[in-house]
Amino acid sequence: MAANRSSSDSSGGALLRSGALEATPQQDDRESTRSSESPTDDEMALVQASDKFNRLANDAHGYRPLVAADEYHQGHQLQRPPTTHPGQSPFGQNIGVPPNIASSPLYRGFGDIQARLVTAQQYVRITPGFTNEQAQTVQQLLVGVGQDLTRFATTVIQEHTKSQHQAGDLRVQYEKAQNELLSRRKQILELQEQYKELALEKDLEAKTVASLERQIESHQGEVKRLQKLTKDYDHKHAKQVQSLEDEIKSLRLSQGTNMQLVKLSNTPQNKASHEDPDRDEEQSLKKNRTPAPERRKSSLDPTAPEFGPRSSKTDHSKEMLPLLRKYANEGAAKAAGRGLESQDSRAYGNNSNKFEPSRHTPTRMGFRGGSSGFSSGPNNAFNANSRALVPSNPQQQGRFRSTAEFINVDHSKLQNKVEWSAEDVTLGFVRLFGMIEGLVAQHHVQPPFNESDNMLMMSHPATWNYILSMGLKNQAQSASHMLDLLTRFDYRHYVMKRIILDYIINRIIVPEVFFGFNEAIDNHLNVLQNRMKSRVPGQNGPNIARPQGLERQRIVTDHAKVIQFIIEAPEHEDFKKRMVAKHTQMLSSILRPVRSCSVEDEQADKALSIVVNAAYTVSTRIWVSGMTLHYYFPETGSKFAYGTMRSLNYVDVPSDQMQYQQYRIMLVVTPTLSLRDDRDMDRLRTHELLKADVLVMR
């Protein structure tokens, strides 16, 4: 069949369609592969890609259909004259045809039709009976038909090729979508498995929680039972004590009567003693009760030689807040309270409610009379049923708290509140600490920074010296220590928080922040501070001391009135803006070298102004309250004290164990804060606000 379709001079001039045109390049590739060396992985990948490319090319060309072997196409009955150029179209349309179209089977089929048109033209020329004009007319018609046929064939082949390309693109998209669908199904199956596992874990946890709740309920029932037994035992014990006391009184009365009878029978006595035996008994009882008031008086007076705890328990006053060491009377009051409790716990039973204590003698400021002294009435009632002589109002006994205890706190109530209590001051500091932490997280954690930590000493000595002041006393050791903390990612943010908080505590939350309002106010504040810092002779000798008692509180009250006048003045807003802008600029100059490069100065100054404004608000609320703020930054390298400190790094180790194992302070992040309240001279108090947050080392 291929021989019949091949075109030659003897077959009528049709286009060549021999089997030689359909080459098989795959055989050549296999032969070359056998002769080459073993391919690498990259080469194999290229080979696989080329195979895919070849498959796409074969799909684009498609299968070459064969022309039907009918009499018209083969020309069995017609004798075709020879042609001189069988590979070209006789109508001049092969010149602009692309090679891929010219080599397509469809175009070759049209070539056969064109060859037959040429044959018909030649037959017209050689057939007798046709004139030249008729022959030319037929020839022109045949040429036009051939040209139209060529154009039509080219258009059809181009559309067919385009449709094949589109089909290939759609096939690729379909395969991609199918692969993505398979991956999504796999992910869904994995998520379903995870959901099942989580559901099982949740059920297990629910069962565990239910069992724990049952255990808690059983324990609560046991506790209630024990409390009831304890209460019954205390009541029974109180009755026994009361009966013993009544028996002792009766024995004393009988003994006194017997002694009087003996005296009357043996020797003559004074008439007054015969006439008033109850007076003798009262005098003897007074003699027996004399030491107790003396001990109480010595416990309330820190200057007494007997001052101190009476029990054998070890005194842990050294482990308390170092700030309270500045005020010896506060520690003395606590020790006196402990000694008083140890003495009176074995003194009187139900008769304690009949005891009328004397008013407190004047003492140094800071003594907390409400937590250690006796007082009559329902607020501080002592009796035999209490087992331990503890005041019935435990809220008066303060303790230092950590910022971790204020996780979910609503700070909105502080916005419009003018008079702050000690609890409000604590919440204000917690909110301020949170704002500083947010500022550090946004502007001082993400590297790179404006200046390398190793170059701070040379390029920014002011910032470096400020950082060194928070370290050790030895400058060389402090430089090495602080540089190590700055270069460690898990400690750097604590150093940044200490820098900002150190500046705010020492520069903004101090009375000196209100200087600069006007000349008259500055002179008044200066006089008040000089009076507070002045030293005058003491009451009990030539020793000089700062103002205490009512005199000190008068100074604090006058200072609070001046600050209140500043806040209510019309010029206060302008003064506040000046103060906030001034401290924002100073803080920005300190923090700029250690700030992230991605943070602009305008953005950083805006955040700093918000923090400084909040600190100024806290400062005004404190200094108009009539109380005084006391803060203390423990020294770096000193021992850890669990009563006034909270560790930020060794969170799994109990605080008491840290103190017993003598952990050392690596960095102090926040200070210990307390409020001194002397507004009520009969009930002086010290509010312990917050513990110091520290980093410790072993």
XYZ file of C-alpha atoms in Angstrom, residues 60-443:
384
model
C 0.528 16.443 20.148
C 1.260 14.886 16.739
C -1.153 12.034 17.184
C -1.462 8.951 15.053
C -0.884 9.400 11.321
C -3.935 8.041 9.491
C -3.520 6.175 6.243
C -5.395 7.229 3.124
C -8.017 4.749 1.998
C -6.893 2.616 -0.945
C -9.776 3.393 -3.252
C -9.665 3.728 -6.981
C -9.887 7.531 -6.915
C -6.926 8.058 -4.601
C -4.816 5.366 -6.219
C -5.865 6.203 -9.756
C -6.042 2.632 -10.940
C -7.838 3.491 -14.184
C -6.030 6.804 -14.848
C -2.516 6.965 -16.137
C -0.724 9.857 -14.407
C 1.866 11.725 -16.403
C 5.255 12.121 -14.741
C 6.071 15.266 -12.701
C 9.449 16.867 -12.295
C 8.969 18.189 -8.643
C 6.954 15.722 -6.580
C 7.827 17.204 -3.161
C 6.334 20.656 -3.812
C 2.829 21.938 -4.392
C 2.320 22.989 -7.958
C 0.186 25.911 -6.858
C 2.866 27.862 -4.988
C 1.422 27.583 -1.462
C 4.285 25.584 0.167
C 6.502 28.578 0.643
C 4.829 30.014 3.826
C 3.720 26.678 5.330
C 5.500 25.791 8.617
C 7.523 22.549 8.588
C 5.368 20.884 11.260
C 2.254 21.490 9.130
C 3.939 20.417 5.900
C 5.015 17.140 7.520
C 1.593 16.315 8.982
C -0.335 13.344 7.520
C -3.393 15.489 6.808
C -1.360 17.950 4.791
C 0.165 15.067 2.879
C -3.339 13.838 2.093
C -4.185 17.223 0.651
C -0.936 16.981 -1.313
C -2.235 13.842 -2.975
C -5.372 15.723 -3.988
C -3.232 18.534 -5.401
C -1.190 16.027 -7.367
C -4.337 14.606 -8.860
C -5.465 18.133 -9.814
C -2.162 18.609 -11.619
C -2.696 15.314 -13.373
C -6.148 16.464 -14.441
C -4.618 19.680 -15.743
C -2.063 17.770 -17.771
C -4.753 15.506 -19.175
C -6.697 18.595 -20.241
C -3.625 19.865 -22.057
C -2.987 16.645 -23.932
C -6.597 15.706 -24.561
C -7.606 16.476 -28.156
C -10.636 18.608 -28.695
C -9.815 21.328 -26.098
C -8.785 24.704 -27.433
C -6.031 26.672 -25.773
C -8.473 29.084 -24.188
C -10.506 26.245 -22.735
C -7.373 24.569 -21.513
C -6.170 27.796 -19.847
C -9.577 28.340 -18.249
C -9.635 24.815 -16.818
C -6.038 25.213 -15.736
C -6.829 28.474 -13.879
C -9.814 26.846 -12.190
C -7.694 23.927 -11.102
C -4.983 26.250 -9.796
C -7.576 28.254 -7.744
C -9.031 25.037 -6.377
C -5.552 23.901 -5.367
C -4.747 27.191 -3.658
C -8.055 27.212 -1.773
C -7.473 23.617 -0.796
C -3.977 24.465 0.485
C -5.249 27.376 2.612
C -8.084 25.276 3.962
C -5.685 22.460 4.828
C -3.316 24.859 6.605
C -6.160 26.372 8.664
C -7.564 22.981 9.606
C -4.145 21.678 10.676
C -3.413 24.786 12.775
C -6.749 24.530 14.571
C -6.161 20.834 15.145
C -2.694 21.484 16.595
C -4.041 24.253 18.845
C -6.810 22.017 20.129
C -4.254 19.282 20.878
C -2.145 21.746 22.889
C -5.179 22.877 24.845
C -6.104 19.276 25.519
C -2.567 18.649 26.807
C -2.774 21.662 29.145
C -6.124 20.483 30.440
C -4.679 17.017 30.994
C -1.788 18.475 33.020
C -4.175 20.586 35.089
C -6.363 17.564 35.678
C -3.408 15.506 36.884
C -2.285 18.331 39.161
C -5.761 18.731 40.619
C -6.023 14.988 41.099
C -2.676 14.892 42.934
C -3.717 17.808 45.129
C -7.013 16.099 45.868
C -5.156 12.960 46.932
C -2.870 14.975 49.221
C -5.860 16.751 50.743
C -7.583 13.441 51.341
C -4.469 12.176 53.045
C -4.347 15.282 55.248
C -8.016 14.873 56.105
C -7.395 11.279 57.131
C -4.464 12.341 59.310
C -6.561 15.082 60.924
C -9.325 12.593 61.569
C -6.841 10.282 63.277
C -5.531 13.164 65.381
C -9.068 14.168 66.282
C -9.803 10.628 67.400
C -6.653 10.580 69.527
C -7.524 13.956 71.072
C -11.046 12.748 71.760
C -9.652 9.706 73.537
C -7.261 11.871 75.539
C -10.098 14.244 76.412
C -12.239 11.373 77.620
C -9.347 10.065 79.681
C -8.741 13.503 81.184
C -12.446 13.873 81.924
C -12.388 10.567 83.754
C -9.291 11.665 85.649
C -10.909 14.980 86.585
C -14.049 13.194 87.724
C -12.006 10.859 89.911
C -10.070 13.812 91.333
C -13.324 15.621 92.076
C -14.601 12.583 93.922
C -11.369 12.426 95.891
C -11.618 16.132 96.692
C -15.187 15.706 97.879
C -14.169 12.815 100.089
C -11.245 14.825 101.460
C -13.508 17.793 102.102
C -15.867 15.555 104.020
C -12.942 14.243 106.032
C -11.743 17.787 106.712
C -15.200 18.827 107.890
C -15.336 15.817 110.171
C -11.927 16.667 111.626
C -12.931 20.299 112.060
C -16.025 19.235 113.934
C -13.985 16.923 116.156
C -11.480 19.701 116.755
C -14.217 22.146 117.646
C -15.768 19.669 120.072
C -12.383 18.994 121.600
C -11.685 22.727 121.973
C -15.050 23.279 123.589
C -14.445 20.392 125.974
C -10.948 21.639 126.720
C -12.242 25.151 127.396
C -14.767 23.771 129.845
C -12.027 21.818 131.606
C -9.832 24.917 131.812
C -12.746 26.943 133.153
C -13.501 24.327 135.790
C -9.844 24.212 136.802
C -9.719 27.986 137.090
C -12.837 27.987 139.252
C -11.300 25.305 141.430
C -8.083 27.313 141.724
C -10.043 30.391 142.758
C -11.946 28.432 145.370
C -8.710 26.969 146.693
C -7.185 30.427 146.891
C -10.176 31.720 148.804
C -10.117 28.795 151.206
C -6.378 29.141 151.645
C -6.711 32.860 152.359
C -9.441 32.188 154.938
C -7.362 29.524 156.648
C -4.324 31.787 156.777
C -6.371 34.573 158.351
C -7.662 32.184 161.001
C -4.101 31.089 161.786
C -2.944 34.712 162.056
C -5.839 35.583 164.358
C -5.158 32.632 166.608
C -1.370 33.086 166.872
C -0.418 36.788 166.800
C -2.254 40.096 167.002
C -2.585 41.780 163.621
C -3.433 45.211 162.349
C -7.076 46.123 162.486
C -7.078 47.058 158.865
C -6.030 43.559 157.902
C -8.769 42.064 160.111
C -11.386 44.352 158.759
C -10.545 44.023 155.010
C -9.319 40.531 154.076
C -10.370 41.001 150.456
C -7.904 43.868 150.131
C -5.037 41.578 151.114
C -6.129 39.050 148.567
C -6.351 41.755 145.880
C -2.861 42.992 146.736
C -1.466 39.473 146.530
C -3.117 38.974 143.151
C -1.651 42.280 141.931
C 1.793 41.144 143.016
C 1.365 37.928 141.098
C 0.184 39.765 137.968
C 2.879 42.430 137.967
C 5.380 40.733 135.581
C 2.822 40.231 132.796
C 2.132 43.941 132.106
C 5.848 44.605 132.386
C 6.538 42.033 129.711
C 3.813 43.482 127.497
C 5.264 46.943 127.900
C 8.759 45.759 127.010
C 7.390 43.965 123.967
C 5.768 47.155 122.695
C 8.846 49.298 123.375
C 11.794 48.610 121.040
C 14.187 50.406 123.408
C 13.479 48.054 126.319
C 16.336 45.631 127.196
C 13.922 42.697 127.257
C 12.747 43.438 123.706
C 12.691 40.417 121.391
C 11.018 37.036 120.946
C 10.514 34.964 124.099
C 10.244 31.524 122.520
C 13.072 29.212 121.482
C 12.134 29.537 117.787
C 14.864 30.819 115.507
C 14.549 34.490 114.620
C 14.171 34.896 110.842
C 14.087 38.690 110.845
C 17.241 38.801 108.722
C 15.387 37.042 105.921
C 12.765 39.775 105.646
C 12.756 42.695 103.258
C 16.062 44.640 103.395
C 14.062 47.840 103.070
C 12.538 47.239 106.519
C 16.030 47.060 108.033
C 16.239 50.838 107.572
C 13.366 51.146 109.996
C 14.344 49.135 113.092
C 11.073 49.833 114.806
C 9.160 47.827 112.178
C 11.245 44.733 112.773
C 11.040 45.374 116.513
C 7.267 45.556 116.354
C 7.104 42.203 114.534
C 9.475 40.589 117.027
C 7.517 42.065 119.918
C 4.308 40.693 118.448
C 5.811 37.218 118.216
C 7.100 37.434 121.796
C 3.765 38.697 123.048
C 1.907 35.843 121.386
C 4.292 33.262 122.834
C 3.804 34.702 126.319
C 0.048 35.193 126.280
C -0.707 31.872 124.627
C -0.273 30.280 128.026
C -1.635 33.140 130.146
C -5.396 33.694 130.273
C -8.385 31.841 128.929
C -11.797 33.438 128.619
C -10.692 36.276 130.889
C -8.701 37.808 128.006
C -11.776 39.631 126.762
C -11.849 41.502 130.084
C -8.310 42.789 129.623
C -8.133 46.535 128.908
C -4.762 47.391 127.324
C -3.119 50.749 127.655
C -2.627 52.934 124.583
C 0.577 52.492 122.631
C 3.486 54.613 123.692
C 5.035 56.835 121.006
C 7.394 54.818 118.835
C 9.359 55.321 115.655
C 7.476 55.500 112.374
C 6.690 52.229 110.658
C 5.492 50.294 113.708
C 2.458 48.223 112.766
C 0.424 48.274 115.939
C -2.626 46.717 114.329
C -0.916 43.414 113.599
C 0.903 42.735 116.871
C -0.831 44.519 119.782
C -3.854 43.397 121.755
C -7.128 45.199 121.264
C -10.542 44.554 122.713
C -13.659 44.135 120.628
C -14.808 41.811 117.864
C -12.043 42.697 115.374
C -9.229 41.337 117.531
C -10.822 38.855 119.946
C -8.786 36.164 121.697
C -10.233 33.233 123.623
C -9.488 29.658 124.581
C -11.312 28.224 121.565
C -8.826 29.650 119.081
C -6.013 27.255 120.111
C -3.439 29.701 118.661
C -3.737 33.340 119.623
C -4.208 34.827 116.160
C -6.270 37.950 115.442
C -9.681 37.220 113.964
C -9.061 39.728 111.158
C -6.267 38.171 109.086
C -6.489 40.855 106.370
C -4.452 43.178 108.545
C -1.454 40.870 108.335
C 0.046 41.800 104.929
C 2.551 39.949 102.827
C 4.516 40.646 99.681
C 2.877 39.343 96.515
C 4.363 38.637 93.111
C 3.147 39.974 89.777
C 2.187 36.401 88.798
C -0.784 36.646 91.163
C -2.315 39.439 89.053
C -2.929 37.603 85.769
C -6.591 38.372 85.113
C -7.119 41.807 86.646
C -9.477 44.499 85.393
C -7.500 47.758 85.360
C -10.371 49.845 84.001
C -11.492 50.863 87.485
C -8.219 52.765 87.961
C -8.832 55.088 85.015
C -11.169 57.560 86.706
C -10.299 56.801 90.321
C -8.641 59.767 92.050
C -7.863 58.400 95.528
C -5.869 55.183 95.367
C -5.603 52.668 98.164
C -2.660 50.329 98.686
C -4.356 47.691 96.508
C -4.892 50.269 93.751
C -1.213 51.225 93.868
C -0.312 47.555 93.490
C -2.588 47.199 90.457
C -1.126 50.377 88.969
C 2.409 49.001 89.225
C 1.328 45.659 87.742
C -0.220 47.471 84.782
C 2.923 49.596 84.369
C 5.126 46.480 84.421
C 2.943 44.903 81.731
C 3.253 47.960 79.485
C 7.039 47.909 79.847
C 7.118 44.221 78.916
C 5.068 44.930 75.791
C 7.428 47.750 74.810
C 10.472 45.510 75.222
C 8.890 42.681 73.206
C 8.142 45.006 70.288
C 11.303 47.128 70.108
